[in-house]
Amino acid sequence: MFEWPIIWEWLGFAARWVHVITAMAWIGSSFYFIALDLGLNRNGDFDGADGEEWQVHGGGFYHIRKYLVAPAAMPDHLVWFKWESYSTWLSGFALLMVVYWAGGELYLIDANKADLALWQGIAISAGVLGLGWLLYDQLCRSPLAQWPTLLMVLLFFILVTVGYGLNHVFTGRAMMLHLGAFTATIMTANVFFIIMPNQRIVVADLKAGRVPDAKYGKIAKLRSTHNNYLTLPVIFLMLSNHYPLAFATPYNWLIAALVFLMGVTIRHFFNAMHARKGMLWWTWLVTVILFILVMWLSSAGPQVKPLEEAAAEEPNAQFAQAEGFAEARDIVLGRCSMCHAREPFWDGIHRAPKGVLLETDAEIAAMAHAIYVHAGASEAMPPANVSWMEPDERAAIVRWFKNGS
């Protein structure tokens, strides 16, 4: 009843859908509480509270107070903000496995950079996420925690080094995605291993009648601040796989590094504004300069092969030899290659969309699954059917793919 390629495509879609929804919830609550904390009114006596804020939303008024340690009595109803973070990471990890592990030959490993078996690429993928957290956590537990700015600078150089290293092993697309996953793993691990356990210690002390140590709140706030400044770059890295100018260029790792700096400048503007320290407009000037550098780097130097082209150099034998390949190839060349070419000749298209090239037998065979999903099982491609692909041509693509499968 259901074909496996269709099922797999929908599994990826479902994981992506959940990931986007939970990420919006996590980012929204994170930004809200950072803004709330920075904007608290601390001029007055608030019965042991660090500060308070009055807010209006949805026709109602909200009176909010923050306690550095805990209130005098534990409230009966206490809301914990954690599932947004956990759900975002879990759904993102599922998406990583569906796209980059199951499709590793095409999306993860670049044979031009490193001669790796698929299992080795997957091991590196998983290992980077885990080891990254361990290194970061040890740095935060070291005396460097007393110098938060220095610690952030060191973290930036670690991220740049990781991006540079991954770019010598993985495809450009996978490097960007894994750098984002590396950062997101640090953020979620901060919540799971540090922020939540420290809050539980404070709650337990309060219930036992002990005075909680304020150090737990201080540690949690340091990690929360790191999460705040890392959020925007992670979003860019997660979206980068849709833009070849970001991932399929010689300096993609350097583009990623500049994006981290852009995230810092943008967040610094809003953090200063919420803290009532004024509007630091110079941060936007720096952001624009960084963005101009990103655009320049995307076209600087010799152009590298898109990741699909590299994969296409080793033809997917069963599809290249399957019955109906010649007919399907001619259809693709006639309906798709005007855009998916090294030198596209469709007006307004300067580079092959998403770096997908469909000019040679090897390239077409390597992209058999994508061609089937987008132009056979669905009518996603060509967009708006601008090249007038006929129903019988789509049927021929379906027959060819099934013969190869």
Short mmCIF file of C-alpha atoms in Angstrom, two decimals:
data_model
loop_
_atom_site.label_atom_id
_atom_site.label_comp_id
_atom_site.label_asym_id
_atom_site.label_seq_id
_atom_site.Cartn_x
_atom_site.Cartn_y
_atom_site.Cartn_z
CA MET A 1 0.00 0.00 0.00
CA PHE A 2 2.77 2.44 0.97
CA GLU A 3 6.14 2.59 -0.76
CA TRP A 4 9.22 2.86 1.42
CA PRO A 5 10.63 6.02 -0.27
CA ILE A 6 7.30 7.77 0.37
CA ILE A 7 7.20 6.59 3.98
CA TRP A 8 10.79 7.71 4.53
CA GLU A 9 10.11 11.11 3.01
CA TRP A 10 7.13 11.63 5.33
CA LEU A 11 9.13 10.50 8.35
CA GLY A 12 11.68 13.18 7.54
CA PHE A 13 8.90 15.73 7.09
CA ALA A 14 7.32 14.77 10.43
CA ALA A 15 10.64 15.04 12.27
CA ARG A 16 11.32 18.43 10.65
CA TRP A 17 7.82 19.67 11.51
CA VAL A 18 8.17 18.70 15.18
CA HIS A 19 11.67 20.14 15.27
CA VAL A 20 10.56 23.53 13.97
CA ILE A 21 7.55 23.73 16.31
CA THR A 22 9.48 22.79 19.44
CA ALA A 23 12.37 25.08 18.47
CA MET A 24 9.96 28.01 18.20
CA ALA A 25 8.60 27.20 21.66
CA TRP A 26 12.10 26.91 23.15
CA ILE A 27 13.46 30.05 21.52
CA GLY A 28 10.34 32.01 22.40
CA SER A 29 10.46 31.12 26.08
CA SER A 30 14.24 31.64 26.20
CA PHE A 31 14.06 35.11 24.68
CA TYR A 32 11.11 36.02 26.88
CA PHE A 33 12.85 35.14 30.14
CA ILE A 34 16.12 36.79 29.15
CA ALA A 35 14.21 39.99 28.34
CA LEU A 36 12.20 39.66 31.57
CA ASP A 37 15.31 39.17 33.70
CA LEU A 38 17.15 42.09 32.13
CA GLY A 39 14.16 44.40 32.39
CA LEU A 40 13.17 43.75 36.01
CA ASN A 41 12.53 46.78 38.17
CA ARG A 42 15.01 46.44 41.04
CA ASN A 43 14.45 49.87 42.61
CA GLY A 44 12.44 49.12 45.71
CA ASP A 45 11.70 46.65 48.48
CA PHE A 46 10.05 43.54 47.07
CA ASP A 47 9.86 41.36 50.20
CA GLY A 48 13.02 39.40 49.48
CA ALA A 49 12.58 39.30 45.73
CA ASP A 50 15.36 40.45 43.38
CA GLY A 51 12.94 42.54 41.33
CA GLU A 52 9.52 42.68 39.77
CA GLU A 53 7.80 43.54 36.52
CA TRP A 54 4.28 44.50 35.48
CA GLN A 55 3.25 43.37 32.01
CA VAL A 56 0.10 43.48 29.91
CA HIS A 57 -0.86 40.95 27.26
CA GLY A 58 -4.05 39.57 25.80
CA GLY A 59 -6.26 41.92 27.76
CA GLY A 60 -4.81 40.97 31.15
CA PHE A 61 -2.19 42.30 33.55
CA TYR A 62 0.64 40.18 34.93
CA HIS A 63 2.64 40.87 38.10
CA ILE A 64 5.92 38.95 38.04
CA ARG A 65 8.63 38.69 40.68
CA LYS A 66 12.03 37.01 40.53
CA TYR A 67 13.76 35.40 43.51
CA LEU A 68 17.50 34.76 43.27
CA VAL A 69 17.27 31.75 45.58
CA ALA A 70 13.64 30.92 46.29
CA PRO A 71 10.56 32.44 47.89
CA ALA A 72 9.90 32.05 51.60
CA ALA A 73 7.42 29.26 50.92
CA MET A 74 7.33 26.82 48.04
CA PRO A 75 4.27 27.44 45.83
CA ASP A 76 1.92 24.55 45.23
CA HIS A 77 2.04 25.05 41.47
CA LEU A 78 5.53 25.46 39.98
CA VAL A 79 6.03 25.43 36.20
CA TRP A 80 9.33 24.00 34.92
CA PHE A 81 10.56 25.15 31.51
CA LYS A 82 12.50 22.20 30.12
CA TRP A 83 10.46 20.15 27.67
CA GLU A 84 10.78 22.76 24.93
CA SER A 85 14.55 22.23 24.97
CA TYR A 86 14.43 18.44 25.23
CA SER A 87 11.86 18.08 22.45
CA THR A 88 13.84 20.34 20.15
CA TRP A 89 17.02 18.32 20.56
CA LEU A 90 15.32 14.92 20.29
CA SER A 91 13.42 15.84 17.14
CA GLY A 92 16.57 17.39 15.67
CA PHE A 93 18.56 14.25 16.41
CA ALA A 94 15.86 12.15 14.74
CA LEU A 95 16.08 14.40 11.69
CA LEU A 96 19.88 14.05 11.69
CA MET A 97 19.55 10.27 11.58
CA VAL A 98 16.90 10.31 8.83
CA VAL A 99 18.71 12.72 6.51
CA TYR A 100 22.43 12.53 7.26
CA TRP A 101 22.88 9.02 8.59
CA ALA A 102 20.45 7.09 6.42
CA GLY A 103 21.42 9.24 3.44
CA GLY A 104 25.06 9.44 4.38
CA GLU A 105 26.53 8.48 1.01
CA LEU A 106 25.00 11.58 -0.54
CA TYR A 107 24.61 14.13 2.24
CA LEU A 108 27.22 13.27 4.89
CA ILE A 109 30.45 11.93 3.41
CA ASP A 110 32.49 13.74 0.76
CA ALA A 111 34.82 11.22 -0.90
CA ASN A 112 36.93 14.08 -2.27
CA LYS A 113 37.83 15.12 1.28
CA ALA A 114 38.15 11.86 3.23
CA ASP A 115 38.01 8.18 2.34
CA LEU A 116 35.48 7.07 4.94
CA ALA A 117 33.01 4.24 5.22
CA LEU A 118 29.47 5.26 6.10
CA TRP A 119 29.74 3.84 9.61
CA GLN A 120 32.88 5.90 10.20
CA GLY A 121 31.11 9.07 9.11
CA ILE A 122 28.22 8.30 11.46
CA ALA A 123 30.66 7.63 14.31
CA ILE A 124 32.33 11.00 13.74
CA SER A 125 28.91 12.66 13.56
CA ALA A 126 27.79 11.24 16.91
CA GLY A 127 31.20 11.60 18.55
CA VAL A 128 31.50 15.30 17.74
CA LEU A 129 28.22 16.04 19.50
CA GLY A 130 29.15 14.18 22.66
CA LEU A 131 32.79 15.25 22.90
CA GLY A 132 31.84 18.85 22.20
CA TRP A 133 29.63 18.96 25.26
CA LEU A 134 32.28 17.35 27.48
CA LEU A 135 34.92 19.88 26.42
CA TYR A 136 32.58 22.84 26.87
CA ASP A 137 31.38 21.60 30.27
CA GLN A 138 34.92 21.21 31.58
CA LEU A 139 35.76 24.76 30.49
CA CYS A 140 32.71 26.11 32.32
CA ARG A 141 33.73 24.24 35.48
CA SER A 142 37.27 25.63 35.29
CA PRO A 143 38.45 28.98 36.74
CA LEU A 144 37.52 30.51 33.36
CA ALA A 145 33.95 30.68 34.66
CA GLN A 146 35.06 33.75 36.63
CA TRP A 147 35.69 35.56 33.32
CA PRO A 148 32.50 35.02 31.27
CA THR A 149 33.63 37.18 28.34
CA LEU A 150 36.93 35.33 27.99
CA LEU A 151 35.05 32.05 28.20
CA MET A 152 32.72 33.14 25.36
CA VAL A 153 35.72 34.11 23.20
CA LEU A 154 37.31 30.73 23.80
CA LEU A 155 34.03 28.99 22.97
CA PHE A 156 33.89 30.95 19.70
CA PHE A 157 37.35 29.73 18.68
CA ILE A 158 36.37 26.16 19.55
CA LEU A 159 33.31 26.46 17.30
CA VAL A 160 35.44 27.86 14.46
CA THR A 161 37.94 25.02 14.87
CA VAL A 162 35.17 22.41 14.84
CA GLY A 163 33.68 23.91 11.68
CA TYR A 164 37.07 23.98 9.96
CA GLY A 165 37.78 20.39 10.96
CA LEU A 166 34.39 19.03 9.91
CA ASN A 167 34.73 20.75 6.55
CA HIS A 168 37.74 18.50 5.85
CA VAL A 169 35.67 15.38 6.47
CA PHE A 170 32.02 16.05 5.61
CA THR A 171 30.18 17.74 2.79
CA GLY A 172 29.70 21.48 3.18
CA ARG A 173 26.03 20.95 3.92
CA ALA A 174 26.78 18.38 6.62
CA MET A 175 29.48 20.61 8.13
CA MET A 176 27.01 23.46 8.57
CA LEU A 177 24.32 21.20 9.98
CA HIS A 178 26.69 19.46 12.41
CA LEU A 179 28.12 22.74 13.62
CA GLY A 180 24.55 23.76 14.43
CA ALA A 181 23.85 20.40 16.08
CA PHE A 182 27.12 20.69 18.03
CA THR A 183 25.98 24.05 19.39
CA ALA A 184 22.39 22.91 20.02
CA THR A 185 23.67 19.88 21.94
CA ILE A 186 25.63 22.20 24.24
CA MET A 187 22.50 24.31 24.76
CA THR A 188 20.21 21.38 25.58
CA ALA A 189 22.84 19.69 27.73
CA ASN A 190 23.12 22.93 29.68
CA VAL A 191 19.43 22.64 30.48
CA PHE A 192 19.45 18.89 31.21
CA PHE A 193 22.74 18.53 33.13
CA ILE A 194 23.20 21.93 34.77
CA ILE A 195 20.23 24.28 34.90
CA MET A 196 17.52 21.78 35.87
CA PRO A 197 19.60 19.82 38.45
CA ASN A 198 20.65 23.07 40.12
CA GLN A 199 17.05 24.20 40.33
CA ARG A 200 16.09 20.85 41.84
CA ILE A 201 18.76 21.29 44.53
CA VAL A 202 17.35 24.69 45.41
CA VAL A 203 13.80 23.31 45.61
CA ALA A 204 14.92 20.35 47.75
CA ASP A 205 16.78 22.63 50.17
CA LEU A 206 13.76 24.87 50.49
CA LYS A 207 11.44 21.95 51.21
CA ALA A 208 13.87 20.67 53.84
CA GLY A 209 13.99 24.04 55.55
CA ARG A 210 17.57 24.78 54.51
CA VAL A 211 18.78 28.05 53.00
CA PRO A 212 19.76 27.27 49.38
CA ASP A 213 23.22 28.25 48.19
CA ALA A 214 23.04 31.13 45.70
CA LYS A 215 25.91 29.63 43.68
CA TYR A 216 23.52 27.24 41.96
CA GLY A 217 21.56 30.12 40.50
CA LYS A 218 24.76 31.85 39.42
CA ILE A 219 26.00 28.76 37.59
CA ALA A 220 22.65 28.24 35.88
CA LYS A 221 22.54 31.87 34.75
CA LEU A 222 25.99 31.59 33.12
CA ARG A 223 24.84 28.62 31.05
CA SER A 224 21.54 30.32 30.23
CA THR A 225 23.42 33.39 28.98
CA HIS A 226 25.52 31.20 26.70
CA ASN A 227 22.34 29.66 25.32
CA ASN A 228 20.93 33.11 24.67
CA TYR A 229 23.87 34.22 22.55
CA LEU A 230 24.11 30.92 20.65
CA THR A 231 20.47 30.75 19.57
CA LEU A 232 20.52 32.91 16.42
CA PRO A 233 23.59 31.24 14.85
CA VAL A 234 22.00 27.82 15.41
CA ILE A 235 18.90 28.92 13.49
CA PHE A 236 21.07 30.11 10.57
CA LEU A 237 23.01 26.84 10.50
CA MET A 238 19.81 24.80 10.51
CA LEU A 239 18.50 26.79 7.53
CA SER A 240 21.80 26.86 5.65
CA ASN A 241 21.20 23.55 3.85
CA HIS A 242 18.67 25.37 1.65
CA TYR A 243 21.27 27.85 0.38
CA PRO A 244 24.27 26.60 -1.64
CA LEU A 245 25.95 30.00 -1.31
CA ALA A 246 26.25 29.25 2.40
CA PHE A 247 27.35 25.61 2.39
CA ALA A 248 28.80 24.87 -1.07
CA THR A 249 31.58 27.48 -1.20
CA PRO A 250 35.29 27.26 -0.30
CA TYR A 251 34.95 29.43 2.80
CA ASN A 252 31.77 27.94 4.22
CA TRP A 253 33.42 27.32 7.60
CA LEU A 254 34.47 30.98 7.77
CA ILE A 255 30.95 32.08 6.83
CA ALA A 256 29.68 30.02 9.77
CA ALA A 257 32.21 31.73 12.06
CA LEU A 258 31.03 35.19 11.00
CA VAL A 259 27.43 34.15 11.55
CA PHE A 260 28.27 33.34 15.18
CA LEU A 261 29.60 36.88 15.56
CA MET A 262 26.44 38.28 13.94
CA GLY A 263 24.37 36.36 16.46
CA VAL A 264 26.32 37.96 19.30
CA THR A 265 25.95 41.52 17.95
CA ILE A 266 22.21 41.16 17.35
CA ARG A 267 21.53 39.63 20.75
CA HIS A 268 23.73 42.25 22.45
CA PHE A 269 21.54 45.00 21.01
CA PHE A 270 18.34 43.48 22.34
CA ASN A 271 19.85 42.45 25.67
CA ALA A 272 21.08 46.01 26.26
CA MET A 273 17.70 47.40 25.24
CA HIS A 274 15.81 45.09 27.61
CA ALA A 275 18.24 46.01 30.41
CA ARG A 276 17.39 49.68 29.79
CA LYS A 277 21.00 50.47 28.87
CA GLY A 278 20.03 52.29 25.72
CA MET A 279 19.82 51.42 22.02
CA LEU A 280 23.28 50.32 20.93
CA TRP A 281 22.87 51.06 17.23
CA TRP A 282 26.56 50.43 16.53
CA THR A 283 25.84 46.70 16.90
CA TRP A 284 23.70 46.84 13.75
CA LEU A 285 26.49 48.54 11.84
CA VAL A 286 28.83 45.71 12.87
CA THR A 287 26.17 43.17 11.88
CA VAL A 288 25.79 44.71 8.41
CA ILE A 289 29.57 44.73 7.90
CA LEU A 290 29.75 41.07 8.91
CA PHE A 291 26.88 40.23 6.56
CA ILE A 292 28.64 41.98 3.66
CA LEU A 293 31.74 39.90 4.42
CA VAL A 294 29.59 36.76 4.35
CA MET A 295 28.22 37.69 0.92
CA TRP A 296 31.74 38.41 -0.37
CA LEU A 297 33.14 35.14 0.98
CA SER A 298 30.32 33.17 -0.66
CA SER A 299 31.68 34.10 -4.10
CA ALA A 300 35.38 34.41 -3.31
CA GLY A 301 37.97 31.87 -4.39
CA PRO A 302 37.59 28.88 -6.69
CA GLN A 303 34.16 27.31 -6.65
CA VAL A 304 34.00 23.85 -5.15
CA LYS A 305 31.85 21.05 -6.44
CA PRO A 306 28.40 20.84 -4.89
CA LEU A 307 28.02 17.87 -2.61
CA GLU A 308 25.63 16.08 -4.98
CA GLU A 309 28.17 16.37 -7.81
CA ALA A 310 30.84 14.74 -5.69
CA ALA A 311 28.48 11.90 -4.83
CA ALA A 312 27.47 11.56 -8.47
CA GLU A 313 31.03 10.68 -9.45
CA GLU A 314 30.27 7.19 -8.16
CA PRO A 315 27.08 6.27 -10.08
CA ASN A 316 24.24 4.55 -8.30
CA ALA A 317 24.61 1.42 -10.41
CA GLN A 318 21.13 -0.04 -10.11
CA PHE A 319 19.46 3.16 -11.29
CA ALA A 320 21.95 3.83 -14.09
CA GLN A 321 21.34 0.32 -15.42
CA ALA A 322 17.63 0.02 -14.65
CA GLU A 323 15.13 -0.42 -17.45
CA GLY A 324 13.74 2.94 -18.50
CA PHE A 325 16.82 4.92 -17.50
CA ALA A 326 17.46 6.27 -21.01
CA GLU A 327 13.90 7.60 -21.24
CA ALA A 328 14.01 9.09 -17.75
CA ARG A 329 17.38 10.66 -18.44
CA ASP A 330 16.09 12.36 -21.57
CA ILE A 331 13.09 13.70 -19.63
CA VAL A 332 15.32 15.10 -16.89
CA LEU A 333 17.70 16.65 -19.41
CA GLY A 334 14.80 18.26 -21.22
CA ARG A 335 12.75 19.41 -18.24
CA CYS A 336 15.22 19.93 -15.39
CA SER A 337 18.77 20.56 -16.55
CA MET A 338 18.17 24.12 -17.71
CA CYS A 339 18.35 25.02 -14.00
CA HIS A 340 20.27 22.08 -12.54
CA ALA A 341 23.41 22.70 -14.54
CA ARG A 342 26.90 24.02 -14.00
CA GLU A 343 25.92 27.03 -16.05
CA PRO A 344 22.11 27.37 -15.74
CA PHE A 345 20.48 29.15 -18.67
CA TRP A 346 17.09 29.77 -17.08
CA ASP A 347 16.61 33.50 -16.53
CA GLY A 348 17.29 34.51 -12.93
CA ILE A 349 19.02 31.24 -11.99
CA HIS A 350 22.75 31.75 -11.50
CA ARG A 351 23.57 28.54 -9.66
CA ALA A 352 21.96 25.14 -9.63
CA PRO A 353 19.22 25.15 -6.95
CA LYS A 354 20.54 23.53 -3.77
CA GLY A 355 23.68 22.56 -5.69
CA VAL A 356 21.87 19.70 -7.45
CA LEU A 357 23.37 18.97 -10.89
CA LEU A 358 21.48 16.86 -13.43
CA GLU A 359 23.64 16.92 -16.57
CA THR A 360 25.36 13.52 -16.71
CA ASP A 361 24.15 9.93 -16.40
CA ALA A 362 26.03 9.58 -13.11
CA GLU A 363 24.47 12.70 -11.61
CA ILE A 364 20.95 11.71 -12.63
CA ALA A 365 21.39 8.17 -11.27
CA ALA A 366 22.79 9.49 -7.99
CA MET A 367 19.74 11.73 -7.53
CA ALA A 368 17.21 9.03 -8.45
CA HIS A 369 15.38 9.16 -5.14
CA ALA A 370 15.03 12.96 -5.18
CA ILE A 371 13.92 12.94 -8.83
CA TYR A 372 11.30 10.30 -8.04
CA VAL A 373 9.94 12.11 -4.98
CA HIS A 374 9.89 15.61 -6.50
CA ALA A 375 9.05 14.92 -10.15
CA GLY A 376 7.48 11.46 -10.16
CA ALA A 377 5.51 10.79 -7.00
CA SER A 378 4.69 14.49 -6.67
CA GLU A 379 4.64 17.57 -8.89
CA ALA A 380 6.97 19.67 -6.76
CA MET A 381 9.41 19.91 -9.66
CA PRO A 382 9.71 21.64 -11.99
CA PRO A 383 8.30 24.53 -9.88
CA ALA A 384 4.92 25.61 -11.22
CA ASN A 385 5.69 23.07 -13.99
CA VAL A 386 7.42 25.85 -15.90
CA SER A 387 9.08 23.37 -18.28
CA TRP A 388 5.76 21.64 -19.02
CA MET A 389 6.54 18.13 -17.77
CA GLU A 390 3.76 15.87 -19.01
CA PRO A 391 1.91 13.24 -16.91
CA ASP A 392 3.30 10.41 -19.05
CA GLU A 393 6.81 11.73 -18.43
CA ARG A 394 6.25 11.66 -14.68
CA ALA A 395 4.92 8.12 -15.07
CA ALA A 396 8.11 7.16 -16.93
CA ILE A 397 10.20 8.50 -14.04
CA VAL A 398 8.15 6.44 -11.59
CA ARG A 399 8.61 3.27 -13.69
CA TRP A 400 12.36 3.83 -13.93
CA PHE A 401 12.75 4.39 -10.21
CA LYS A 402 10.73 1.32 -9.30
CA ASN A 403 12.76 -0.79 -11.74
CA GLY A 404 15.93 0.44 -10.09
CA SER A 405 14.58 -0.17 -6.61
#
